[in-house]
Amino acid sequence: MIKKLGTFVSIAAIAFILYIFTFFIEGEMGVVLIAFLIVPPIVSFLFALYARKRIMVSIFSDAYVKKGSMLEVTVTVEKTGKLPIAVAEICPKASEVFEKHSKKYRLSLFSERKAKFTFSINAEIGGNGEISVCDVFSCGFLGFVRFRIKSGLPAPISVGVIPEIPDVKPSSQLLRQISDAVLTSDDNDENDTEMLFSSNLTPGYEHREYVQGDPLKRINWKLSSKKQKLMVRLDEAVASVQPLVALDLYRKPNADPVQAVLQEEKLICSVIGLVKALTKQGISCNLACNSAEETALESIDDPDYCDIVLLKILAAKVVPGQRIDINFSGSVCSCVAATTIPDGSFSGVMKNIGSVSNLSVIIPEPAVYKEFSELWYLDYTDNVFKMV
């Protein structure tokens, strides 16, 4: 309001001076001054008015960037008409995983139809981020007027910021607990298998010969010794001995965005670090994670595949107020539920999981919740999981 009042006062002062100069000092020169001060603003206004529907903007960047690195973003501005565009003002915006960016860019299009510029922005927090153009203005060449372009803005582009995944130590108590549950379940599974042997001593499971890359956990050593070659059981046979890891990136609708992405980054690092440590020990895992559309379930039996799953997680935008929607009807030997906020609503989510021998809950940092008695967090000092 004060700025507008100041502009009005300035215009009124100039008009008063022109009036005095024209009618009381020098009439002919006053007319020239009036023409000089009126015509250019009118032309500038018409140029800005014409260009407000003639500007097209597009943005491009890489889909992923490592945390702590600079992301280069290219913005292209194109005119659709023949007349020149005096000044186009572009206002890019970056979400919370990037450093704050408030710089405005201005460019003109006279003879050329297209122009572009590139800016760099630092990726500060691991997670899913967005780069967008929040505002585009058509400005006159004098800078007195500008019109906001309300249609034709480019859609935001999704960028995954890749965090550094900690190397979780195998000595962590949580890993030992999961390993013991898998071994116990696997022993019971072997006993059940022996009851299904047929006359040719072939187990009731379907098998195939081992190929390089198969997890050692699936090798049926008894059958392999009989056939004198390594035989592995198919996925259906080991489903019950694969621990289930559920990643729930829940964000409250009214949460502070910066604090929310910090908590989500810690949780993602904890889960991927855990799964990597398990697969290095030959324990395959089922990882369920929520996305904008549906819950994705990944079967992971290779530590290198964890990096691919991480990219899939970072590519999905976190929807505020949305919990993971998981319905796992089978039985699992162990379930690890990772969530940003393990409150009562999360307890309802976990009821959709079938028979679970033991349940552990991972949270981003030490906190106490009455809904769960066994809470874990990753201590980045020692890279071990500790109980709250």
XYZ file of N, CA, C and O in Angstrom, residues 29-217:
756
model
N 7.970 23.994 -25.448
C 8.813 22.959 -24.859
C 8.017 22.060 -23.913
O 8.264 20.857 -23.812
N 7.033 22.615 -23.245
C 6.182 21.813 -22.363
C 5.402 20.768 -23.118
O 5.229 19.634 -22.644
N 4.899 21.113 -24.303
C 4.167 20.134 -25.129
C 5.082 18.989 -25.532
O 4.689 17.807 -25.530
N 6.336 19.336 -25.893
C 7.302 18.293 -26.254
C 7.569 17.367 -25.067
O 7.627 16.132 -25.203
N 7.730 17.962 -23.905
C 7.959 17.143 -22.718
C 6.772 16.246 -22.393
O 6.925 15.096 -21.996
N 5.582 16.789 -22.559
C 4.377 15.986 -22.312
C 4.317 14.800 -23.268
O 4.025 13.662 -22.877
N 4.607 15.059 -24.553
C 4.595 13.977 -25.536
C 5.655 12.925 -25.196
O 5.425 11.711 -25.323
N 6.819 13.420 -24.771
C 7.916 12.504 -24.441
C 7.582 11.650 -23.225
O 7.951 10.468 -23.154
N 6.866 12.192 -22.264
C 6.557 11.465 -21.036
C 5.282 10.639 -21.126
O 5.053 9.757 -20.298
N 4.466 10.881 -22.123
C 3.202 10.146 -22.239
C 3.277 9.037 -23.280
O 2.830 7.909 -23.041
N 3.847 9.321 -24.443
C 3.864 8.341 -25.532
C 4.653 7.082 -25.180
O 4.150 5.957 -25.365
N 5.896 7.178 -24.694
C 6.635 5.947 -24.357
C 5.926 5.048 -23.339
O 5.891 3.826 -23.531
N 5.349 5.604 -22.259
C 4.624 4.707 -21.351
C 3.446 4.004 -22.007
O 3.173 2.836 -21.698
N 2.761 4.714 -22.926
C 1.633 4.074 -23.612
C 2.127 2.933 -24.489
O 1.560 1.834 -24.514
N 3.218 3.185 -25.235
C 3.784 2.138 -26.086
C 4.263 0.964 -25.227
O 4.058 -0.210 -25.563
N 4.917 1.261 -24.112
C 5.394 0.213 -23.204
C 4.221 -0.617 -22.674
O 4.298 -1.843 -22.589
N 3.136 0.053 -22.330
C 1.937 -0.636 -21.835
C 1.360 -1.559 -22.902
O 0.987 -2.706 -22.606
N 1.306 -1.090 -24.152
C 0.748 -1.904 -25.229
C 1.611 -3.127 -25.513
O 1.094 -4.220 -25.771
N 2.938 -2.950 -25.473
C 3.837 -4.076 -25.679
C 3.634 -5.133 -24.594
O 3.594 -6.335 -24.865
N 3.543 -4.695 -23.340
C 3.354 -5.635 -22.232
C 1.997 -6.333 -22.333
O 1.889 -7.536 -22.058
N 0.971 -5.600 -22.734
C -0.362 -6.177 -22.869
C -0.402 -7.210 -23.985
O -1.027 -8.266 -23.846
N 0.286 -6.904 -25.090
C 0.318 -7.832 -26.232
C 1.055 -9.119 -25.868
O 0.633 -10.223 -26.244
N 2.146 -9.003 -25.138
C 3.019 -10.150 -24.897
C 2.498 -11.096 -23.825
O 3.010 -12.208 -23.696
N 1.497 -10.699 -23.056
C 1.072 -11.540 -21.931
C 0.474 -12.872 -22.379
O 0.437 -13.825 -21.600
N 0.022 -12.970 -23.640
C -0.501 -14.232 -24.161
C 0.410 -14.819 -25.228
O 0.013 -15.736 -25.944
N 1.614 -14.271 -25.344
C 2.530 -14.713 -26.388
C 3.816 -15.311 -25.823
O 4.766 -15.501 -26.552
N 3.843 -15.583 -24.539
C 5.053 -16.103 -23.898
C 4.829 -17.550 -23.473
O 3.848 -17.873 -22.811
N 5.748 -18.417 -23.888
C 5.731 -19.823 -23.483
C 7.032 -20.137 -22.761
O 8.113 -19.766 -23.226
N 6.923 -20.824 -21.629
C 8.095 -21.130 -20.807
C 8.161 -22.634 -20.576
O 7.139 -23.290 -20.326
N 9.360 -23.187 -20.641
C 9.581 -24.608 -20.332
C 10.850 -24.721 -19.488
O 11.755 -23.879 -19.571
N 10.924 -25.760 -18.667
C 12.083 -25.975 -17.799
C 12.586 -27.403 -17.970
O 11.817 -28.324 -18.287
N 13.876 -27.589 -17.740
C 14.487 -28.914 -17.876
C 15.628 -29.040 -16.876
O 16.378 -28.086 -16.635
N 15.756 -30.242 -16.304
C 16.902 -30.565 -15.453
C 17.042 -32.074 -15.393
O 16.164 -32.817 -15.858
N 18.133 -32.547 -14.822
C 18.303 -33.980 -14.611
C 17.268 -34.479 -13.612
O 16.799 -33.734 -12.755
N 16.948 -35.773 -13.720
C 15.944 -36.353 -12.825
C 16.487 -36.622 -11.436
O 15.717 -36.683 -10.466
N 17.816 -36.761 -11.305
C 18.414 -37.059 -10.004
C 19.683 -36.234 -9.829
O 20.358 -35.875 -10.802
N 19.994 -35.934 -8.594
C 21.217 -35.225 -8.251
C 21.646 -35.696 -6.868
O 20.809 -35.997 -6.008
N 22.943 -35.816 -6.650
C 23.437 -36.245 -5.349
C 23.339 -35.108 -4.345
O 23.502 -33.942 -4.687
N 23.079 -35.470 -3.123
C 23.018 -34.488 -2.053
C 24.365 -33.778 -1.925
O 25.420 -34.406 -1.963
N 24.307 -32.449 -1.802
C 25.520 -31.663 -1.716
C 26.055 -31.214 -3.054
O 27.033 -30.456 -3.105
N 25.425 -31.653 -4.160
C 25.856 -31.253 -5.496
C 24.959 -30.143 -6.030
O 23.880 -29.889 -5.500
N 25.419 -29.512 -7.113
C 24.653 -28.452 -7.755
C 23.826 -29.036 -8.892
O 24.320 -29.811 -9.714
N 22.558 -28.668 -8.916
C 21.663 -29.078 -9.995
C 21.536 -27.933 -10.983
O 21.219 -26.804 -10.598
N 21.783 -28.216 -12.252
C 21.638 -27.206 -13.289
C 20.243 -27.277 -13.888
O 19.781 -28.352 -14.285
N 19.579 -26.143 -13.929
C 18.215 -26.054 -14.453
C 18.224 -25.100 -15.650
O 18.742 -23.984 -15.552
N 17.666 -25.560 -16.748
C 17.601 -24.742 -17.960
C 16.166 -24.280 -18.178
O 15.239 -25.108 -18.190
N 15.981 -22.990 -18.349
C 14.667 -22.397 -18.587
C 14.662 -21.821 -20.004
O 15.555 -21.044 -20.368
N 13.671 -22.220 -20.779
C 13.542 -21.746 -22.161
C 12.300 -20.879 -22.278
O 11.212 -21.282 -21.851
N 12.464 -19.691 -22.865
C 11.367 -18.751 -23.090
C 11.189 -18.576 -24.588
O 12.146 -18.319 -25.310
N 9.954 -18.725 -25.049
C 9.665 -18.653 -26.478
C 8.461 -17.753 -26.717
O 7.494 -17.790 -25.945
N 8.506 -16.955 -27.778
C 7.370 -16.105 -28.139
C 6.618 -16.749 -29.298
O 7.202 -17.419 -30.151
N 5.305 -16.547 -29.317
C 4.465 -17.157 -30.355
C 4.032 -16.158 -31.425
O 3.528 -16.559 -32.454
N 4.216 -14.883 -31.184
C 3.843 -13.874 -32.174
C 5.053 -13.318 -32.903
O 6.195 -13.699 -32.657
N 4.817 -12.395 -33.830
C 5.898 -11.789 -34.611
C 6.464 -10.537 -33.944
O 7.633 -10.215 -34.128
N 5.643 -9.825 -33.212
C 6.124 -8.610 -32.562
C 7.097 -8.951 -31.437
O 6.983 -10.013 -30.804
N 8.041 -8.078 -31.156
C 9.022 -8.351 -30.099
C 8.394 -8.322 -28.715
O 7.387 -7.657 -28.487
N 9.010 -9.066 -27.829
C 8.615 -9.056 -26.420
C 9.607 -8.172 -25.686
O 10.822 -8.419 -25.713
N 9.092 -7.132 -25.058
C 9.979 -6.168 -24.401
C 10.776 -6.829 -23.292
O 11.995 -6.982 -23.387
N 10.100 -7.234 -22.233
C 10.777 -7.875 -21.099
C 9.884 -8.978 -20.552
O 8.701 -8.743 -20.283
N 10.445 -10.170 -20.418
C 9.764 -11.286 -19.750
C 10.483 -11.551 -18.436
O 11.705 -11.749 -18.419
N 9.735 -11.544 -17.350
C 10.314 -11.772 -16.022
C 9.936 -13.167 -15.553
O 8.757 -13.501 -15.451
N 10.946 -13.993 -15.266
C 10.744 -15.389 -14.883
C 11.143 -15.551 -13.420
O 12.216 -15.110 -12.999
N 10.264 -16.218 -12.653
C 10.516 -16.435 -11.219
C 10.526 -17.936 -10.927
O 9.478 -18.529 -10.656
N 11.714 -18.595 -10.979
C 11.783 -20.023 -10.637
C 11.611 -20.248 -9.146
O 11.837 -19.348 -8.326
N 11.232 -21.470 -8.807
C 11.032 -21.833 -7.404
C 11.509 -23.257 -7.191
O 11.326 -24.125 -8.049
N 12.101 -23.518 -6.041
C 12.576 -24.857 -5.691
C 11.962 -25.272 -4.364
O 11.729 -24.446 -3.478
N 11.676 -26.575 -4.226
C 11.076 -27.075 -2.985
C 12.120 -27.198 -1.891
O 13.298 -26.855 -2.067
N 11.713 -27.736 -0.761
C 12.489 -27.644 0.479
C 13.797 -28.430 0.454
O 14.683 -28.166 1.270
N 13.937 -29.432 -0.437
C 15.172 -30.207 -0.442
C 16.329 -29.410 -1.047
O 17.492 -29.809 -0.922
N 16.014 -28.298 -1.695
C 17.047 -27.439 -2.283
C 17.220 -26.183 -1.436
O 16.383 -25.849 -0.603
N 18.324 -25.479 -1.700
C 18.528 -24.210 -1.037
C 17.469 -23.206 -1.498
O 16.891 -23.338 -2.569
N 17.213 -22.205 -0.684
C 16.205 -21.215 -1.023
C 16.647 -20.427 -2.245
O 17.781 -19.949 -2.332
N 15.723 -20.292 -3.196
C 16.040 -19.609 -4.453
C 14.955 -18.576 -4.722
O 13.800 -18.920 -4.956
N 15.338 -17.308 -4.693
C 14.369 -16.233 -4.901
C 14.788 -15.267 -6.005
O 14.207 -14.202 -6.149
N 15.788 -15.640 -6.776
C 16.279 -14.753 -7.829
C 15.294 -14.692 -8.993
O 14.697 -15.697 -9.365
N 15.132 -13.506 -9.571
C 14.279 -13.304 -10.734
C 15.149 -13.071 -11.962
O 16.215 -12.454 -11.871
N 14.683 -13.558 -13.113
C 15.443 -13.443 -14.347
C 14.615 -12.680 -15.380
O 13.415 -12.945 -15.548
N 15.284 -11.756 -16.076
C 14.603 -10.942 -17.089
C 15.347 -11.052 -18.418
O 16.581 -11.007 -18.450
N 14.581 -11.191 -19.494
C 15.177 -11.255 -20.817
C 14.210 -10.687 -21.842
O 13.002 -10.559 -21.581
N 14.747 -10.324 -23.010
C 13.949 -9.740 -24.083
C 14.049 -10.614 -25.329
O 15.060 -11.299 -25.551
N 12.991 -10.597 -26.124
C 12.949 -11.337 -27.386
C 12.543 -10.362 -28.491
O 11.372 -9.989 -28.602
N 13.508 -9.976 -29.291
C 13.214 -9.055 -30.385
C 13.212 -9.803 -31.715
O 12.172 -10.221 -32.198
N 14.357 -10.008 -32.303
C 14.406 -10.716 -33.582
C 14.323 -12.229 -33.392
O 13.736 -12.945 -34.212
N 14.911 -12.759 -32.308
C 14.877 -14.204 -32.080
C 13.541 -14.622 -31.473
O 12.885 -13.852 -30.782
N 13.181 -15.880 -31.733
C 11.911 -16.404 -31.216
C 12.088 -17.154 -29.897
O 11.112 -17.411 -29.197
N 13.312 -17.518 -29.590
C 13.542 -18.340 -28.402
C 14.821 -17.897 -27.708
O 15.806 -17.555 -28.358
N 14.771 -17.928 -26.400
C 15.956 -17.623 -25.592
C 15.944 -18.524 -24.366
O 14.880 -18.994 -23.933
N 17.108 -18.796 -23.817
C 17.193 -19.664 -22.644
C 18.279 -19.174 -21.693
O 19.200 -18.453 -22.095
N 18.124 -19.571 -20.454
C 19.150 -19.278 -19.459
C 19.230 -20.469 -18.506
O 18.303 -21.277 -18.397
N 20.353 -20.590 -17.825
C 20.606 -21.705 -16.916
C 21.018 -21.162 -15.553
O 21.811 -20.222 -15.469
N 20.456 -21.763 -14.517
C 20.881 -21.418 -13.161
C 21.160 -22.695 -12.382
O 20.652 -23.769 -12.720
N 21.985 -22.588 -11.383
C 22.371 -23.731 -10.547
C 21.830 -23.546 -9.140
O 21.780 -22.434 -8.618
N 21.464 -24.677 -8.549
C 20.908 -24.641 -7.201
C 21.438 -25.842 -6.429
O 21.578 -26.947 -6.980
N 21.760 -25.649 -5.174
C 22.379 -26.688 -4.363
C 21.320 -27.619 -3.765
O 20.297 -27.174 -3.241
N 21.566 -28.933 -3.877
C 20.693 -29.940 -3.270
C 21.163 -30.178 -1.841
O 22.256 -30.696 -1.624
N 20.339 -29.828 -0.874
C 20.757 -29.837 0.523
C 20.228 -31.018 1.328
O 20.858 -31.450 2.289
N 19.061 -31.565 0.955
C 18.424 -32.622 1.739
C 18.017 -33.753 0.801
O 17.481 -33.511 -0.292
N 18.249 -34.985 1.213
C 17.847 -36.126 0.414
C 16.340 -36.301 0.405
O 15.676 -36.116 1.419
N 15.796 -36.653 -0.751
C 14.353 -36.862 -0.880
C 13.858 -36.425 -2.249
O 14.643 -36.135 -3.155
N 12.546 -36.397 -2.377
C 11.944 -35.963 -3.631
C 11.703 -34.460 -3.604
O 11.139 -33.929 -2.657
N 12.162 -33.772 -4.631
C 11.988 -32.330 -4.720
C 11.359 -31.918 -6.030
O 11.172 -32.739 -6.943
N 11.045 -30.643 -6.127
C 10.435 -30.102 -7.337
C 11.106 -28.789 -7.716
O 11.474 -27.989 -6.860
N 11.252 -28.603 -9.015
C 11.681 -27.328 -9.570
C 10.530 -26.824 -10.434
O 10.010 -27.556 -11.274
N 10.130 -25.582 -10.235
C 8.989 -25.051 -10.965
C 9.212 -23.587 -11.301
O 10.150 -22.950 -10.810
N 8.361 -23.076 -12.158
C 8.296 -21.641 -12.437
C 7.000 -21.150 -11.825
O 5.913 -21.461 -12.308
N 7.116 -20.421 -10.720
C 5.916 -20.023 -9.980
C 5.221 -18.816 -10.601
O 4.001 -18.668 -10.484
N 5.990 -17.930 -11.251
C 5.401 -16.719 -11.835
C 6.137 -16.327 -13.103
O 7.370 -16.468 -13.193
N 5.377 -15.840 -14.076
C 5.932 -15.254 -15.294
C 5.195 -13.943 -15.534
O 3.956 -13.902 -15.507
N 5.940 -12.871 -15.772
C 5.349 -11.556 -15.994
C 5.753 -11.021 -17.359
O 6.898 -11.202 -17.800
N 4.806 -10.387 -18.005
C 5.081 -9.621 -19.222
C 5.236 -8.165 -18.817
O 4.296 -7.546 -18.309
N 6.431 -7.613 -19.032
C 6.736 -6.266 -18.556
C 6.969 -5.321 -19.735
O 7.465 -5.729 -20.793
N 6.627 -4.073 -19.526
C 6.953 -3.054 -20.508
C 8.421 -2.690 -20.433
O 9.079 -2.911 -19.413
N 8.956 -2.093 -21.520
C 10.382 -1.801 -21.536
C 10.767 -0.671 -20.584
O 11.935 -0.493 -20.261
N 9.794 0.095 -20.091
C 10.090 1.141 -19.112
C 10.026 0.626 -17.677
O 10.455 1.312 -16.753
N 9.455 -0.541 -17.500
C 9.372 -1.114 -16.165
C 8.249 -0.571 -15.309
O 8.174 -0.858 -14.117
N 7.346 0.219 -15.916
C 6.248 0.797 -15.143
C 5.095 -0.194 -14.935
O 4.403 -0.142 -13.924
N 4.871 -1.072 -15.896
C 3.737 -1.993 -15.826
C 4.233 -3.416 -16.065
O 5.252 -3.644 -16.729
N 3.500 -4.365 -15.529
C 3.754 -5.778 -15.802
C 2.472 -6.549 -15.580
O 1.649 -6.205 -14.719
N 2.292 -7.599 -16.363
C 1.096 -8.432 -16.291
C 1.512 -9.859 -15.980
O 2.414 -10.415 -16.619
N 0.850 -10.454 -14.980
C 1.135 -11.840 -14.623
C 0.483 -12.776 -15.635
O -0.687 -12.630 -15.969
N 1.247 -13.717 -16.116
C 0.715 -14.740 -17.023
C 0.110 -15.846 -16.176
O 0.814 -16.512 -15.399
N -1.180 -16.059 -16.311
C -1.886 -17.008 -15.454
C -2.051 -18.381 -16.087
O -2.418 -19.340 -15.416
N -1.842 -18.490 -17.378
C -2.012 -19.778 -18.062
C -0.757 -20.101 -18.853
O 0.020 -19.211 -19.221
N -0.569 -21.389 -19.110
C 0.579 -21.804 -19.903
C 1.871 -21.973 -19.133
O 2.932 -22.131 -19.731
N 1.814 -21.949 -17.790
C 3.029 -22.168 -17.013
C 3.439 -23.645 -17.097
O 2.590 -24.535 -17.135
N 4.731 -23.925 -17.144
C 5.167 -25.323 -17.246
C 4.865 -26.098 -15.967
O 4.855 -25.535 -14.868
N 4.624 -27.389 -16.124
C 4.392 -28.241 -14.961
C 5.691 -28.412 -14.180
O 6.784 -28.430 -14.764
N 5.620 -28.500 -12.855
C 6.842 -28.713 -12.062
C 7.525 -30.015 -12.463
O 6.872 -30.993 -12.841
N 8.838 -30.034 -12.391
C 9.589 -31.245 -12.698
C 10.085 -31.866 -11.396
O 10.510 -31.180 -10.475
N 9.983 -33.183 -11.334
C 10.383 -33.914 -10.135
C 11.871 -34.226 -10.189
O 12.390 -34.682 -11.219
N 12.547 -33.995 -9.079
C 13.982 -34.260 -8.981
C 14.243 -35.038 -7.693
O 13.829 -34.615 -6.610
N 14.911 -36.159 -7.813
C 15.275 -36.942 -6.641
C 16.677 -36.576 -6.163
O 17.632 -36.620 -6.949
N 16.782 -36.186 -4.915
C 18.085 -35.869 -4.320
C 18.584 -37.119 -3.598
O 17.955 -37.593 -2.642
N 19.697 -37.664 -4.066
C 20.192 -38.953 -3.573
C 21.060 -38.737 -2.332
O 22.134 -38.126 -2.416
N 20.628 -39.229 -1.182
C 21.449 -39.072 0.037
C 22.528 -40.144 0.105
O 22.497 -41.138 -0.628
N 23.467 -39.960 1.002
C 24.507 -40.955 1.241
C 23.950 -42.016 2.179
O 23.551 -41.722 3.305
N 23.900 -43.261 1.707
C 23.342 -44.347 2.512
C 24.405 -44.868 3.469
O 25.515 -45.240 3.041
N 24.126 -44.900 4.757
C 25.121 -45.378 5.733
C 25.355 -46.876 5.600
O 24.466 -47.633 5.202
N 26.552 -47.287 5.917
C 26.926 -48.702 5.897
C 26.634 -49.285 7.280
O 27.450 -49.219 8.189
N 25.429 -49.824 7.410
C 24.987 -50.337 8.707
C 25.820 -51.557 9.100
O 26.034 -52.467 8.299
N 26.277 -51.557 10.339
C 27.122 -52.653 10.817
C 26.290 -53.920 11.053
O 25.179 -53.855 11.596
N 26.813 -55.075 10.638
C 26.087 -56.338 10.862
C 25.883 -56.661 12.336
O 25.041 -57.496 12.681
N 26.662 -56.027 13.203
C 26.553 -56.317 14.636
C 25.349 -55.641 15.281
O 25.108 -55.830 16.477
N 24.599 -54.839 14.520
C 23.418 -54.186 15.087
C 22.446 -55.220 15.632
O 22.197 -56.257 15.010
N 21.899 -54.924 16.781
C 20.991 -55.866 17.421
C 19.754 -56.121 16.573
O 19.241 -57.240 16.516
N 19.257 -55.106 15.883
C 18.080 -55.277 15.038
C 18.353 -56.256 13.911
O 17.513 -57.111 13.589
N 19.546 -56.169 13.289
C 19.891 -57.098 12.223
C 19.996 -58.527 12.746
O 19.536 -59.474 12.096
N 20.594 -58.677 13.921
C 20.707 -60.021 14.505
C 19.329 -60.580 14.812
O 19.069 -61.785 14.624
N 18.438 -59.729 15.270
C 17.081 -60.164 15.597
C 16.346 -60.648 14.352
O 15.674 -61.683 14.377
N 16.476 -59.903 13.260
C 15.820 -60.301 12.004
C 16.450 -61.578 11.471
O 15.751 -62.490 11.009
N 17.773 -61.669 11.521
C 18.469 -62.863 11.027
C 18.048 -64.100 11.800
O 17.823 -65.172 11.206
N 17.932 -63.978 13.106
C 17.496 -65.125 13.918
C 16.086 -65.554 13.541
O 15.796 -66.757 13.466
N 15.204 -64.578 13.297
C 13.832 -64.914 12.912
C 13.802 -65.628 11.567
O 13.035 -66.580 11.362
N 14.642 -65.190 10.633
C 14.692 -65.831 9.318
C 15.237 -67.240 9.416
O 14.696 -68.176 8.825
N 16.310 -67.409 10.188
C 16.897 -68.741 10.331
C 15.932 -69.706 10.998
O 15.808 -70.862 10.604
N 15.249 -69.243 12.034
C 14.277 -70.097 12.721
C 13.147 -70.503 11.794
O 12.747 -71.664 11.735
N 12.629 -69.532 11.048
C 11.546 -69.820 10.107
C 12.013 -70.726 8.996
O 11.291 -71.602 8.538
N 13.267 -70.536 8.562
C 13.804 -71.355 7.476
C 13.975 -72.794 7.918
O 13.731 -73.732 7.161
N 14.390 -73.002 9.191
C 14.526 -74.362 9.710
C 13.176 -75.058 9.744
O 13.045 -76.228 9.369
N 12.139 -74.337 10.183
C 10.801 -74.913 10.203
C 10.323 -75.219 8.796
O 9.660 -76.217 8.545
N 10.684 -74.345 7.871
C 10.287 -74.530 6.484
C 10.941 -75.765 5.896
O 10.350 -76.513 5.131
N 12.213 -76.012 6.282
C 12.924 -77.191 5.804
C 12.268 -78.460 6.335
O 12.144 -79.461 5.637
N 11.838 -78.426 7.601
C 11.178 -79.595 8.176
C 9.894 -79.905 7.451
O 9.556 -81.060 7.202
N 9.121 -78.858 7.103
C 7.881 -79.070 6.354
C 8.174 -79.607 4.968
O 7.403 -80.407 4.423
N 9.285 -79.192 4.384
C 9.631 -79.633 3.038
C 9.934 -81.115 3.013
O 9.571 -81.831 2.072
N 10.629 -81.613 4.027
C 10.994 -83.022 4.059
C 9.770 -83.917 4.055
O 9.804 -85.041 3.567
N 8.648 -83.469 4.567
C 7.425 -84.259 4.601
C 6.790 -84.355 3.227
O 5.923 -85.199 3.006
N 7.210 -83.491 2.287
C 6.607 -83.483 0.957
C 7.451 -84.212 -0.076
O 7.190 -84.146 -1.262
N 8.525 -84.904 0.356
C 9.373 -85.618 -0.597
C 8.572 -86.733 -1.255
O 7.801 -87.460 -0.627
N 8.779 -86.914 -2.545
C 8.131 -88.001 -3.279
C 9.091 -89.188 -3.346
O 10.151 -89.190 -2.742
N 8.702 -90.170 -4.141
C 9.512 -91.392 -4.190
C 10.888 -91.143 -4.791
O 11.841 -91.859 -4.488
N 11.010 -90.151 -5.656
C 12.320 -89.875 -6.243
C 13.092 -88.844 -5.428
O 14.055 -88.252 -5.908
N 12.657 -88.626 -4.213
C 13.338 -87.739 -3.266
C 13.428 -86.307 -3.775
O 14.354 -85.586 -3.434
N 12.485 -85.869 -4.575
C 12.426 -84.480 -5.008
C 11.486 -83.718 -4.096
O 10.357 -84.149 -3.905
N 11.919 -82.597 -3.489
C 11.052 -81.870 -2.571
C 9.784 -81.380 -3.247
O 9.705 -81.278 -4.475
N 8.782 -81.059 -2.428
C 7.519 -80.574 -2.944
C 7.621 -79.196 -3.576
O 6.741 -78.780 -4.310
N 8.703 -78.436 -3.297
C 8.912 -77.141 -3.920
C 9.376 -77.319 -5.363
O 9.994 -78.321 -5.721
N 9.138 -76.337 -6.176
C 9.702 -76.321 -7.511
C 11.105 -75.744 -7.440
O 11.358 -74.789 -6.712
N 12.000 -76.375 -8.194
C 13.393 -75.958 -8.172
C 13.895 -75.730 -9.585
O 13.296 -76.173 -10.557
N 15.009 -75.072 -9.665
C 15.757 -74.947 -10.916
C 17.233 -74.891 -10.562
O 17.609 -74.681 -9.404
N 18.059 -75.082 -11.580
C 19.493 -75.083 -11.349
C 19.987 -73.667 -11.056
O 19.485 -72.686 -11.612
N 20.973 -73.585 -10.198
C 21.531 -72.292 -9.785
C 22.210 -71.593 -10.952
O 22.911 -72.225 -11.756
N 21.966 -70.301 -11.067
C 22.671 -69.460 -12.032
C 23.314 -68.319 -11.273
O 22.860 -67.931 -10.193
N 24.372 -67.787 -11.840
C 25.107 -66.727 -11.161
C 24.203 -65.524 -10.900
O 23.510 -65.057 -11.793
N 24.208 -65.036 -9.675
C 23.354 -63.912 -9.281
C 22.213 -64.331 -8.374
O 21.622 -63.487 -7.695
N 21.887 -65.632 -8.338
C 20.847 -66.113 -7.434
C 21.318 -65.952 -5.990
O 22.499 -66.191 -5.683
N 20.436 -65.564 -5.070
C 20.835 -65.432 -3.668
C 21.144 -66.792 -3.064
O 20.446 -67.788 -3.315
N 22.196 -66.838 -2.282
C 22.597 -68.105 -1.656
C 21.535 -68.623 -0.704
O 21.467 -69.819 -0.429
N 20.677 -67.708 -0.206
C 19.648 -68.103 0.744
C 18.659 -69.085 0.126
O 18.032 -69.887 0.822
